[in-house]
mmCIF file of C-alpha atoms in Angstrom:
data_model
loop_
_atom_site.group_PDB
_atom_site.id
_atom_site.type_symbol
_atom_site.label_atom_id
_atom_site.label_comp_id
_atom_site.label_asym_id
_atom_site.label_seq_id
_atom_site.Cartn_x
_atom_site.Cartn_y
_atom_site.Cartn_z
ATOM 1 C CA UNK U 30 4.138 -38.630 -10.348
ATOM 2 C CA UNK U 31 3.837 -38.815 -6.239
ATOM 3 C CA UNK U 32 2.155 -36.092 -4.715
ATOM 4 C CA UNK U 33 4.071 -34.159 -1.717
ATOM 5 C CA UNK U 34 1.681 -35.945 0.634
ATOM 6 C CA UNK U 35 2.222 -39.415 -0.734
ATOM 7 C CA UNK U 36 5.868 -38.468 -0.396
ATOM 8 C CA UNK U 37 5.495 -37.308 3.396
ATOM 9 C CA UNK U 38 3.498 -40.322 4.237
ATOM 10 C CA UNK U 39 6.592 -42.818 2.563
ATOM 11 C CA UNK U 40 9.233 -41.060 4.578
ATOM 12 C CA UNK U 41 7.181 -40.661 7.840
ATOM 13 C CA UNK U 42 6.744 -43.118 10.116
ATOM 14 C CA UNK U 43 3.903 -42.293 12.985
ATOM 15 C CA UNK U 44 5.069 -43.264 16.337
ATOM 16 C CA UNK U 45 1.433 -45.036 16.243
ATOM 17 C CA UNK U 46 2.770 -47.489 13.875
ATOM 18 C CA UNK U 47 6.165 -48.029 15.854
ATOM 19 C CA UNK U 48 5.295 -51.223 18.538
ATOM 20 C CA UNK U 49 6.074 -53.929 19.095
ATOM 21 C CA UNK U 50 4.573 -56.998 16.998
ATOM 22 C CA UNK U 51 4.219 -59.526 20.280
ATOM 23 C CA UNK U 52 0.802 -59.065 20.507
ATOM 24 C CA UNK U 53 -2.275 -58.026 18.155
ATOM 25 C CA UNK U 54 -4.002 -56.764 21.161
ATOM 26 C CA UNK U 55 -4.277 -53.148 21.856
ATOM 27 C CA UNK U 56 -5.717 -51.399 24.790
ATOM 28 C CA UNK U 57 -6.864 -47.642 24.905
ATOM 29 C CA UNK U 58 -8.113 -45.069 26.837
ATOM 30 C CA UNK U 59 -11.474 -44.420 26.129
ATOM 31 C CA UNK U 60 -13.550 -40.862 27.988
ATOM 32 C CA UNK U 61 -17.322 -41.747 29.041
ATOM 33 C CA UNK U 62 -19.638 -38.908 30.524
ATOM 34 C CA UNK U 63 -16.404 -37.189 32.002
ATOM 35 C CA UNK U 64 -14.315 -40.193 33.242
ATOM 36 C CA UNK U 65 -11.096 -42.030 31.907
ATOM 37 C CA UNK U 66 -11.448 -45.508 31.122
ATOM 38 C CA UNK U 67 -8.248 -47.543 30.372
ATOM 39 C CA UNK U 68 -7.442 -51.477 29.219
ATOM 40 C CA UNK U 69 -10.365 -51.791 26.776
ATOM 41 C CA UNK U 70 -9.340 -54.551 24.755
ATOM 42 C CA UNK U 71 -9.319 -54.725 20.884
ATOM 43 C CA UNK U 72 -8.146 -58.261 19.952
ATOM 44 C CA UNK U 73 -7.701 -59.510 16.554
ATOM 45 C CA UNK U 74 -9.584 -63.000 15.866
ATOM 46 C CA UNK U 75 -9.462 -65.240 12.949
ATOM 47 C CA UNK U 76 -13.142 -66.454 13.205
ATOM 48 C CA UNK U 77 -15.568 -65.097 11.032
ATOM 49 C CA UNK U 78 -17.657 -61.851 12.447
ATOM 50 C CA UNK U 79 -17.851 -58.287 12.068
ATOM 51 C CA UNK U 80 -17.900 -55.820 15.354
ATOM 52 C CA UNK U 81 -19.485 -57.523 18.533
ATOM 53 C CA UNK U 82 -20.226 -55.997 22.022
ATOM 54 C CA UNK U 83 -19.845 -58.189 24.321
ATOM 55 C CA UNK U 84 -21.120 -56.806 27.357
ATOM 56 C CA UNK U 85 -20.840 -54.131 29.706
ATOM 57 C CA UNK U 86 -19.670 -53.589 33.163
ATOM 58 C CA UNK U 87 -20.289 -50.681 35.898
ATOM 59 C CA UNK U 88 -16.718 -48.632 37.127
ATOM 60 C CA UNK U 89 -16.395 -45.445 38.310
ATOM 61 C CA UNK U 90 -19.248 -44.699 40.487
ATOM 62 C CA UNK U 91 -21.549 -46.211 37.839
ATOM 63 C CA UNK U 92 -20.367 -45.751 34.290
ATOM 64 C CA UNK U 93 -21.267 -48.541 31.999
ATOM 65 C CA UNK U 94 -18.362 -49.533 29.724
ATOM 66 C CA UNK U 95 -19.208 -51.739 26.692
ATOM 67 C CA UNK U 96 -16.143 -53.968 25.569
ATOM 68 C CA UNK U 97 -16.231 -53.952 21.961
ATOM 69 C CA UNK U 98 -14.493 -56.916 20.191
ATOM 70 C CA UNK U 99 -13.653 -56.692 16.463
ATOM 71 C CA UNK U 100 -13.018 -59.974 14.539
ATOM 72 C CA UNK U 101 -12.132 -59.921 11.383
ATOM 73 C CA UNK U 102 -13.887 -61.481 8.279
ATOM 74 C CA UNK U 103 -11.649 -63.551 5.520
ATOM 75 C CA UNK U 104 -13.193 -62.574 2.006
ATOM 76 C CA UNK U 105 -15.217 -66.323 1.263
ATOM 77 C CA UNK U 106 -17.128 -65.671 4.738
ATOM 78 C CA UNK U 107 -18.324 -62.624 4.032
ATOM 79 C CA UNK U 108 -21.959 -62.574 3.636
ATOM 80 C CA UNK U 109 -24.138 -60.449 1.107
ATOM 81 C CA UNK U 110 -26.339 -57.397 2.119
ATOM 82 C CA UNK U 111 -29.771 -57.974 2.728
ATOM 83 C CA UNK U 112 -30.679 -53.789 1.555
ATOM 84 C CA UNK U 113 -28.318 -52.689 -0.918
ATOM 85 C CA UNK U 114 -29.933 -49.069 -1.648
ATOM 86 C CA UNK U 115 -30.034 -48.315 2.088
ATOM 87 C CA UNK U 116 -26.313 -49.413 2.397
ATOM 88 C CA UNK U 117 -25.186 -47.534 -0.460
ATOM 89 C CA UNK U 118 -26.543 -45.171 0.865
ATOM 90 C CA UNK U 119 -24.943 -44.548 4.358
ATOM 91 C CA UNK U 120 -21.670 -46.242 2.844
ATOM 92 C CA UNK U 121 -19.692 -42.498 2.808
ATOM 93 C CA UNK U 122 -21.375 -40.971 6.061
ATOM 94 C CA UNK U 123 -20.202 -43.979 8.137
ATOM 95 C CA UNK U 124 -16.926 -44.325 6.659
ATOM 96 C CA UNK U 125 -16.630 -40.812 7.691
ATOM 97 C CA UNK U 126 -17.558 -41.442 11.237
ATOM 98 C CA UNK U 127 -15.888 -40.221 14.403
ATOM 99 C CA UNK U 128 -17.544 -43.846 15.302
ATOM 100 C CA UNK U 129 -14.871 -46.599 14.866
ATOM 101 C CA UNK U 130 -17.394 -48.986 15.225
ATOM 102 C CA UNK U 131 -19.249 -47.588 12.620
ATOM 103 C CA UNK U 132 -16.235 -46.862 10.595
ATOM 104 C CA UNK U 133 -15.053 -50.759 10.825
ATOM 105 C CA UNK U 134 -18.944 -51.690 9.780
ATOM 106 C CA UNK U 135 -19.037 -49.310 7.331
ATOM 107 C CA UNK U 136 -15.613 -50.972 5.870
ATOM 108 C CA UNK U 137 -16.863 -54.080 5.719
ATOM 109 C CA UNK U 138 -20.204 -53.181 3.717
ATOM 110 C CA UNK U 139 -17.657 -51.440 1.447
ATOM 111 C CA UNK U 140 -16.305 -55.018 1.114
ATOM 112 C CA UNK U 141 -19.359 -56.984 0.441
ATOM 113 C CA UNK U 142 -20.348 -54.418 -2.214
ATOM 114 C CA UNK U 143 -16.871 -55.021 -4.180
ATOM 115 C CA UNK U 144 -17.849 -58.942 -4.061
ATOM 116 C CA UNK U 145 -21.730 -58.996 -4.591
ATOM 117 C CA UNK U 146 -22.507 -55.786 -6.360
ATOM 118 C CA UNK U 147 -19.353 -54.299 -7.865
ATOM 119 C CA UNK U 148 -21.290 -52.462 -10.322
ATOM 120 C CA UNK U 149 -23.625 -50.480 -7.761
ATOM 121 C CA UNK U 150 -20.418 -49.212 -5.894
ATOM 122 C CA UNK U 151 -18.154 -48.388 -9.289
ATOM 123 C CA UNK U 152 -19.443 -44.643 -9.681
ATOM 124 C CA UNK U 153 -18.886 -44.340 -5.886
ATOM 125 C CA UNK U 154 -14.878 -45.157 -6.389
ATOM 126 C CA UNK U 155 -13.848 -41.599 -6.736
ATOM 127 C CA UNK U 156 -15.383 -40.497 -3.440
ATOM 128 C CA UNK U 157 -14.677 -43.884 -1.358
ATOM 129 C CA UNK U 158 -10.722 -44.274 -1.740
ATOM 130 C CA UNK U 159 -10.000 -41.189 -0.101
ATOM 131 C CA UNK U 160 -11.963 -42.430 2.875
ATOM 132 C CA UNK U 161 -10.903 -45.877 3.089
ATOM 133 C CA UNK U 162 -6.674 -44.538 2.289
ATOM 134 C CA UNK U 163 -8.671 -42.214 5.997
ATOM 135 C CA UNK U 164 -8.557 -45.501 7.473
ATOM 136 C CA UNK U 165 -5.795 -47.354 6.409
ATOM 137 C CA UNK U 166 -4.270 -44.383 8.235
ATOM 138 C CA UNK U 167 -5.602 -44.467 11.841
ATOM 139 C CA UNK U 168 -3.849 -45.770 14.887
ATOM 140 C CA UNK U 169 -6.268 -48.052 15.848
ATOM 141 C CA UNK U 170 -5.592 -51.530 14.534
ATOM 142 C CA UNK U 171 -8.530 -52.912 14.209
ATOM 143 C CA UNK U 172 -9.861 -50.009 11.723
ATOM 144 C CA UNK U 173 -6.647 -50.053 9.887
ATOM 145 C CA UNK U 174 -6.369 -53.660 9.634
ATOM 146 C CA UNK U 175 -10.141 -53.707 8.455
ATOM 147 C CA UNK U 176 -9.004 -51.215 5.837
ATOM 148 C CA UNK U 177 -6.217 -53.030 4.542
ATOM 149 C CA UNK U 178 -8.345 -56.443 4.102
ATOM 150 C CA UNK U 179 -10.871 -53.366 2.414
ATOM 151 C CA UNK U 180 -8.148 -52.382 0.034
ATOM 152 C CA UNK U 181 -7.428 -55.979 -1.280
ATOM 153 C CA UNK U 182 -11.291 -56.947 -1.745
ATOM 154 C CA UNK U 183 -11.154 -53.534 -4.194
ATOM 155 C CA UNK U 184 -8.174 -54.231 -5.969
ATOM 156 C CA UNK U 185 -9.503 -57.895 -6.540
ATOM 157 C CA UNK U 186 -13.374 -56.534 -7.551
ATOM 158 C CA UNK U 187 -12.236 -53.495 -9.693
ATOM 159 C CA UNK U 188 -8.911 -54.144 -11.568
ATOM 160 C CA UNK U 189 -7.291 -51.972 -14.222
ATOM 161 C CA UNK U 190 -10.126 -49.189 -13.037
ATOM 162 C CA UNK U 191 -8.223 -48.087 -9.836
ATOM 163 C CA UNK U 192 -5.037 -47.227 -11.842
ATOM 164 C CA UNK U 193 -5.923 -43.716 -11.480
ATOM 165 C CA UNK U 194 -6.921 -44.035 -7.704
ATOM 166 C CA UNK U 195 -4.316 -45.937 -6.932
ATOM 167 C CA UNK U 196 -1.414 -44.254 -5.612
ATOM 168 C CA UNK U 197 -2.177 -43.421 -2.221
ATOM 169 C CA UNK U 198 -3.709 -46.870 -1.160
ATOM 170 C CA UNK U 199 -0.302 -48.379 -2.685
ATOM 171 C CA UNK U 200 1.567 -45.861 -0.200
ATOM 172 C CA UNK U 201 -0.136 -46.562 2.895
ATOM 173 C CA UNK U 202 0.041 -50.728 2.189
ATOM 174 C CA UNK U 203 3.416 -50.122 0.982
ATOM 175 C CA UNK U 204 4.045 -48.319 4.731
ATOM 176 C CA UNK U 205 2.006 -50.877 7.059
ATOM 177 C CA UNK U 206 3.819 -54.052 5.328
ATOM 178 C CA UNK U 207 7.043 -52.237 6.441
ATOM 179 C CA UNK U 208 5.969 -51.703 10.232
ATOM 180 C CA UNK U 209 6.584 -54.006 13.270
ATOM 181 C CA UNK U 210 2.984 -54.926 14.253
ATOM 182 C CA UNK U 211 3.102 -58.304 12.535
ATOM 183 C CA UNK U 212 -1.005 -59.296 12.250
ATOM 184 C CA UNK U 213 -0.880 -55.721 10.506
ATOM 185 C CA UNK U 214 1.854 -55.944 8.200
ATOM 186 C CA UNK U 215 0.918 -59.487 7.024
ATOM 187 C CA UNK U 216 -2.787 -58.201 6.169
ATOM 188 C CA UNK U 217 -0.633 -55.467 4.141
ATOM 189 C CA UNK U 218 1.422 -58.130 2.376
ATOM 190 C CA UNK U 219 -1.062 -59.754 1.716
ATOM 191 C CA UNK U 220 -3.364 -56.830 -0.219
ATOM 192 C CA UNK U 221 -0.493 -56.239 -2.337
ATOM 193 C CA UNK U 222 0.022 -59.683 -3.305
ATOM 194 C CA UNK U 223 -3.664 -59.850 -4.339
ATOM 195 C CA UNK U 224 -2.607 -55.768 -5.776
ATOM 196 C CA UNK U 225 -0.175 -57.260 -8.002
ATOM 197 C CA UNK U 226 -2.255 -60.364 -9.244
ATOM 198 C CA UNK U 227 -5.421 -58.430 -9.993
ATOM 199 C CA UNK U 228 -4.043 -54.705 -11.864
ATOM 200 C CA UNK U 229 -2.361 -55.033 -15.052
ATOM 201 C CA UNK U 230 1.625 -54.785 -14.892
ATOM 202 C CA UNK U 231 1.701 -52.377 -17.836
ATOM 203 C CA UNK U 232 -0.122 -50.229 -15.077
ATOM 204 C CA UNK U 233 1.434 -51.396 -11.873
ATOM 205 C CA UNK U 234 4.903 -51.506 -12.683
ATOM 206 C CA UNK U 235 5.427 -47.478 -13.354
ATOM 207 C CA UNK U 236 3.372 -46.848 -9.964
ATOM 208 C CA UNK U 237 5.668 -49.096 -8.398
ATOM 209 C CA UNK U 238 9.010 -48.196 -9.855
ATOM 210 C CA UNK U 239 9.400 -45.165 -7.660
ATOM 211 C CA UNK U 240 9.510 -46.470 -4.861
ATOM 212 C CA UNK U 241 12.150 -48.745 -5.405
ATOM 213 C CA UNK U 242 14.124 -45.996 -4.578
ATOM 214 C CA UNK U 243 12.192 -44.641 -1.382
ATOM 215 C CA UNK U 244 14.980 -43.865 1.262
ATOM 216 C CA UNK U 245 13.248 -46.607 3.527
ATOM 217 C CA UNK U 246 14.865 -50.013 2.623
ATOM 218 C CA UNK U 247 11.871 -51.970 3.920
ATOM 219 C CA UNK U 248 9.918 -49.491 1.737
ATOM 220 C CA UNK U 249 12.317 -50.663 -1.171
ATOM 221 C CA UNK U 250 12.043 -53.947 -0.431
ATOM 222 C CA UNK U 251 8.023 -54.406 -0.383
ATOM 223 C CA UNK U 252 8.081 -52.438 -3.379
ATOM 224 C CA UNK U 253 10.753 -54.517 -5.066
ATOM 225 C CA UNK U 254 8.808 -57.790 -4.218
ATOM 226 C CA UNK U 255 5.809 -56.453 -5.598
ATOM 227 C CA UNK U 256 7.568 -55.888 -8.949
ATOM 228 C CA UNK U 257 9.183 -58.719 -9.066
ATOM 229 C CA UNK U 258 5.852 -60.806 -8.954
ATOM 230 C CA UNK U 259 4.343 -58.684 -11.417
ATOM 231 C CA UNK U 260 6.889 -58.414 -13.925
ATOM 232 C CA UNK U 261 5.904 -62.402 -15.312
ATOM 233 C CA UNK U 262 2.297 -61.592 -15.666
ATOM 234 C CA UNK U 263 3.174 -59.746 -18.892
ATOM 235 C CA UNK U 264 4.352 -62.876 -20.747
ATOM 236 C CA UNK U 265 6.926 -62.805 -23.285
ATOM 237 C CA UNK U 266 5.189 -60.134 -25.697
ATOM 238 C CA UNK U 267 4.553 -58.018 -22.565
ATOM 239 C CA UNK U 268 8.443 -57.820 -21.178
ATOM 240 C CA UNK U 269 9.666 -56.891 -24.488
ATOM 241 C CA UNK U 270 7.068 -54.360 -25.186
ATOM 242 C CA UNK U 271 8.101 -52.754 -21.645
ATOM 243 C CA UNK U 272 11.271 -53.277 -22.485
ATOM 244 C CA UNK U 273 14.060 -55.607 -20.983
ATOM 245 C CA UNK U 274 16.912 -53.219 -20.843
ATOM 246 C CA UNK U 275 15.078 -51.267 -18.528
ATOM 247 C CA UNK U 276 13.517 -54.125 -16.572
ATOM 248 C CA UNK U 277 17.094 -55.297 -16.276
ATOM 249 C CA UNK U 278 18.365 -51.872 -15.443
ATOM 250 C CA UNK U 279 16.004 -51.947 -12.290
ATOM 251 C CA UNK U 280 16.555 -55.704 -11.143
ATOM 252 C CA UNK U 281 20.700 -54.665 -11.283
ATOM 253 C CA UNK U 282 19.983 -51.831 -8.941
ATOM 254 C CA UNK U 283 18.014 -53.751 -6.251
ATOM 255 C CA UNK U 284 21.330 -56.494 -6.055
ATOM 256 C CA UNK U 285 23.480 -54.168 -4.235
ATOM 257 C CA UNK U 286 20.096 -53.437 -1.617
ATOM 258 C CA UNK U 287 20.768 -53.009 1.448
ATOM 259 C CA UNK U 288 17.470 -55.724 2.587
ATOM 260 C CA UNK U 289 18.091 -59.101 1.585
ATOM 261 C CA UNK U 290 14.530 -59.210 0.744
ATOM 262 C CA UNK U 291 14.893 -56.522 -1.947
ATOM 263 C CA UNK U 292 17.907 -58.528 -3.248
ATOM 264 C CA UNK U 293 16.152 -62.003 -3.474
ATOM 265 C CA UNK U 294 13.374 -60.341 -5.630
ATOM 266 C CA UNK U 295 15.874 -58.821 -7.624
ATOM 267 C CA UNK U 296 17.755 -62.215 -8.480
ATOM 268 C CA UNK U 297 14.097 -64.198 -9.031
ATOM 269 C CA UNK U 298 13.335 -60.789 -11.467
ATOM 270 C CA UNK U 299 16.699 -61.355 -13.550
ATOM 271 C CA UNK U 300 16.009 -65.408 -13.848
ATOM 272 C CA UNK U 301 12.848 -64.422 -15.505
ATOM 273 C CA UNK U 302 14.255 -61.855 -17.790
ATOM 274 C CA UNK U 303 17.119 -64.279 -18.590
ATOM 275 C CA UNK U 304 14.802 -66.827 -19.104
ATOM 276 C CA UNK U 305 12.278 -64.687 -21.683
ATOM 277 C CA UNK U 306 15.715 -63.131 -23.328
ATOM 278 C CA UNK U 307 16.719 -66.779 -24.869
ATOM 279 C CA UNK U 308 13.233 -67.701 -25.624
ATOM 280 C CA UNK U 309 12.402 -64.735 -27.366
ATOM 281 C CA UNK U 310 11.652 -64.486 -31.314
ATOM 282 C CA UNK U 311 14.350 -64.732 -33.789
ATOM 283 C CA UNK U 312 16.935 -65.091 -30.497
ATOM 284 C CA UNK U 313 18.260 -68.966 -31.552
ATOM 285 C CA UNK U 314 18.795 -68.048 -35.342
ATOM 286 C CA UNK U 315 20.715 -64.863 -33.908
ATOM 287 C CA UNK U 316 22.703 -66.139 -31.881
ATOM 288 C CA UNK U 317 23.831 -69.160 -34.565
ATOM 289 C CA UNK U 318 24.972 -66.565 -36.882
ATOM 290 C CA UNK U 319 26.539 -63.887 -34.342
ATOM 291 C CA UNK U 320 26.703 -65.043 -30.961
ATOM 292 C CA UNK U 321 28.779 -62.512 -30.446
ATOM 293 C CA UNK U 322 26.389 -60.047 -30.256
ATOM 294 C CA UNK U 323 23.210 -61.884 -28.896
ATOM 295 C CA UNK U 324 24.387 -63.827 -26.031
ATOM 296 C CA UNK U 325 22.684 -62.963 -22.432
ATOM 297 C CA UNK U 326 26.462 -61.969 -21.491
ATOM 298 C CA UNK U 327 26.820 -59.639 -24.090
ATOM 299 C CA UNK U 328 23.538 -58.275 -23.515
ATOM 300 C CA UNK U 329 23.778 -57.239 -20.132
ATOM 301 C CA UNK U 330 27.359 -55.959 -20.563
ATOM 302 C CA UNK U 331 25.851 -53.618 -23.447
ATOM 303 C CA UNK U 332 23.058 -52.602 -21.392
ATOM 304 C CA UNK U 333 24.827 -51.885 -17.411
ATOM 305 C CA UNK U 334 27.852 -50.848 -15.960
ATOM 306 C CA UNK U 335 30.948 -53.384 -15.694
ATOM 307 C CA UNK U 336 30.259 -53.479 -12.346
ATOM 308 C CA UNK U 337 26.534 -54.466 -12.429
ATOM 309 C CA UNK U 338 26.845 -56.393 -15.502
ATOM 310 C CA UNK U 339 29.226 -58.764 -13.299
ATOM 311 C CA UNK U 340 26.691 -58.974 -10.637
ATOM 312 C CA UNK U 341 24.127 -60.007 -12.824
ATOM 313 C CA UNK U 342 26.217 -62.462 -14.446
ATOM 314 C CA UNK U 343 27.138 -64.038 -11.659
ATOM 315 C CA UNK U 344 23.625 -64.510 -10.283
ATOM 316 C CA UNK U 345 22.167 -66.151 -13.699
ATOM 317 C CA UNK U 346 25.531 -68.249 -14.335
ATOM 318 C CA UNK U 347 25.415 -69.710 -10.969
ATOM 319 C CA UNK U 348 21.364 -70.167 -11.237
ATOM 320 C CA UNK U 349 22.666 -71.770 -14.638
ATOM 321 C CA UNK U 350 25.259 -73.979 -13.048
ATOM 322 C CA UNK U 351 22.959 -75.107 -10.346
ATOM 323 C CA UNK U 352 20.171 -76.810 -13.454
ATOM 324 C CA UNK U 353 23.048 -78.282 -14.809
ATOM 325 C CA UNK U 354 24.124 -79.890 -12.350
ATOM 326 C CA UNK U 355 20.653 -81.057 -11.091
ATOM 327 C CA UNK U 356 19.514 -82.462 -14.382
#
């Protein structure tokens, strides 16, 4: 079950999170020893770094302002920690820092300890989502997207054991893959790609399924991606242990979406659960002696509405049509 605050965060939108996506550049207003400073850059870069300052100029009758310039790191450039214990040790107090310097360092140590020493930070996982879900919420995009790229080094080191963390880091990646800063939302898309490749669908999919119904469509339609690509990791065995009248009860409901995204997933979803219907045990000596009864047609019209039974018919027949005539 959501919580009322996961719920709040789904149907909220900060203003923060409302811009436009022409830049990834974002300039604040930053207060230094009484005086305003304004258009102090925070540009995203693709080379590999952490948090640089760059240099520092005098303004105002003398204040020093130090431009800070925050690249981010892909995963395979990330370098290992030269002091593990000490790191470990100031992982939570910088993560909790009114320092977004610190905070974005602090980030990326939580990263290289999910790729070099998984085990060291495990116990720590309780006490460390909270924090990093902290900054997957703040304005400033260079914490949040360091959070997000956070969130998919986690899912990818720790698996099956976030299940029962999970729910508010899939709400806030769920909400910043919806938004209009692009270099944000593709980091987003991105952790819940590597989300839905690294927990176990038997897990994922009920976490998911909720959302599919979220009153946002982009919401819907992230979410309906997501299950979409997870559904085939559970194999043959997998779907029909979960069940494909319910997996087929979902994919029906996300044709009539509003999003053409949601409606794509929802026609690669039904290809797939065509696909492991006919190839499943016993299904060819079935349908030889009653085809009546076991035919993909007559399935989905004993398992949906006329209405949506059509729909999905006439997504897999024309699917169908189009192998036919291709071979």
């Amino acid at each position: 079950m959501m919580s009322g605050n996961a719920l709040r965060d789904l149907n909220t939108l900060p203003m923060s999170e409302r811009t436009n996506d022409s830049s990834s550049k974002g300039n604040f207003t930053k207060t230094c020893n009484g005086h305003t400073i304004e258009n102090v850059d925070e540009p995203e870069k693709k080379s590999p770094a952490s948090v640089r300052i760059n240099g520092s100029e005098a303004v105002n009758g003398g204040v020093e302002v130090t431009n800070t310039e925050v690249e981010y790191i892909e995963s395979e450039n990330l370098s290992d920690l030269e002091d593990v214990d000490t790191c470990i040790e100031n992982l939570l107090p910088g993560l909790e820092s009114k320092d977004w310097v610190r905070v974005v360092e602090s980030l990326n140590n939580v990263r290289r300890l999910s790729i070099f020493h998984r085990e060291a930070m495990h116990s720590m996982l309780g006490d460390l989502i909270p924090l990093v879900v902290k900054s997957l919420k703040n304005p400033r995009s260079a914490v949040c997207k360091t959070a997000i790229m956070t969130s998919a080094d986690i899912f990818s080191a720790y698996n099956d054991d976030l299940v029962e963390f999970l729910d508010p880091l899939l709400v806030q990646l769920l909400l910043k893959s919806s938004q209009d800063k692009r270099f944000v939302c593709e980091a987003a898309e991105r952790a819940l790609e590597t989300l839905t490749t690294s927990v176990f669908p038997m897990s994922l999919l009920p976490k998911l399924q909720p959302y599919l119904k979220n009153r946002n469509p982009r919401i819907r339609a992230k979410a309906s991606t997501c299950f979409s690509r997870s559904v085939p990791r559970l194999g043959v065995e997998g779907i029909q242990e979960y069940g494909i009248d319910k997996l087929i009860q979902v994919a029906a409901s996300q044709l009539s979406d509003q999003l053409p995204e949601s409606r794509e997933a929802a026609r690669t979803l039904l290809l797939e659960l065509q696909t492991v219907y006919e190839k499943s045990p016993g299904h060819s000596t079935t349908v030889s002696e009653q085809p009546e009864i076991s035919s993909w047609e007559n399935f989905c019209q004993s398992k949906l509405s006329p209405l949506s039974a059509q729909a999905v018919l006439r997504v897999t027949n024309v699917a169908r049509e189009g192998l036919v005539i291709g071979s």
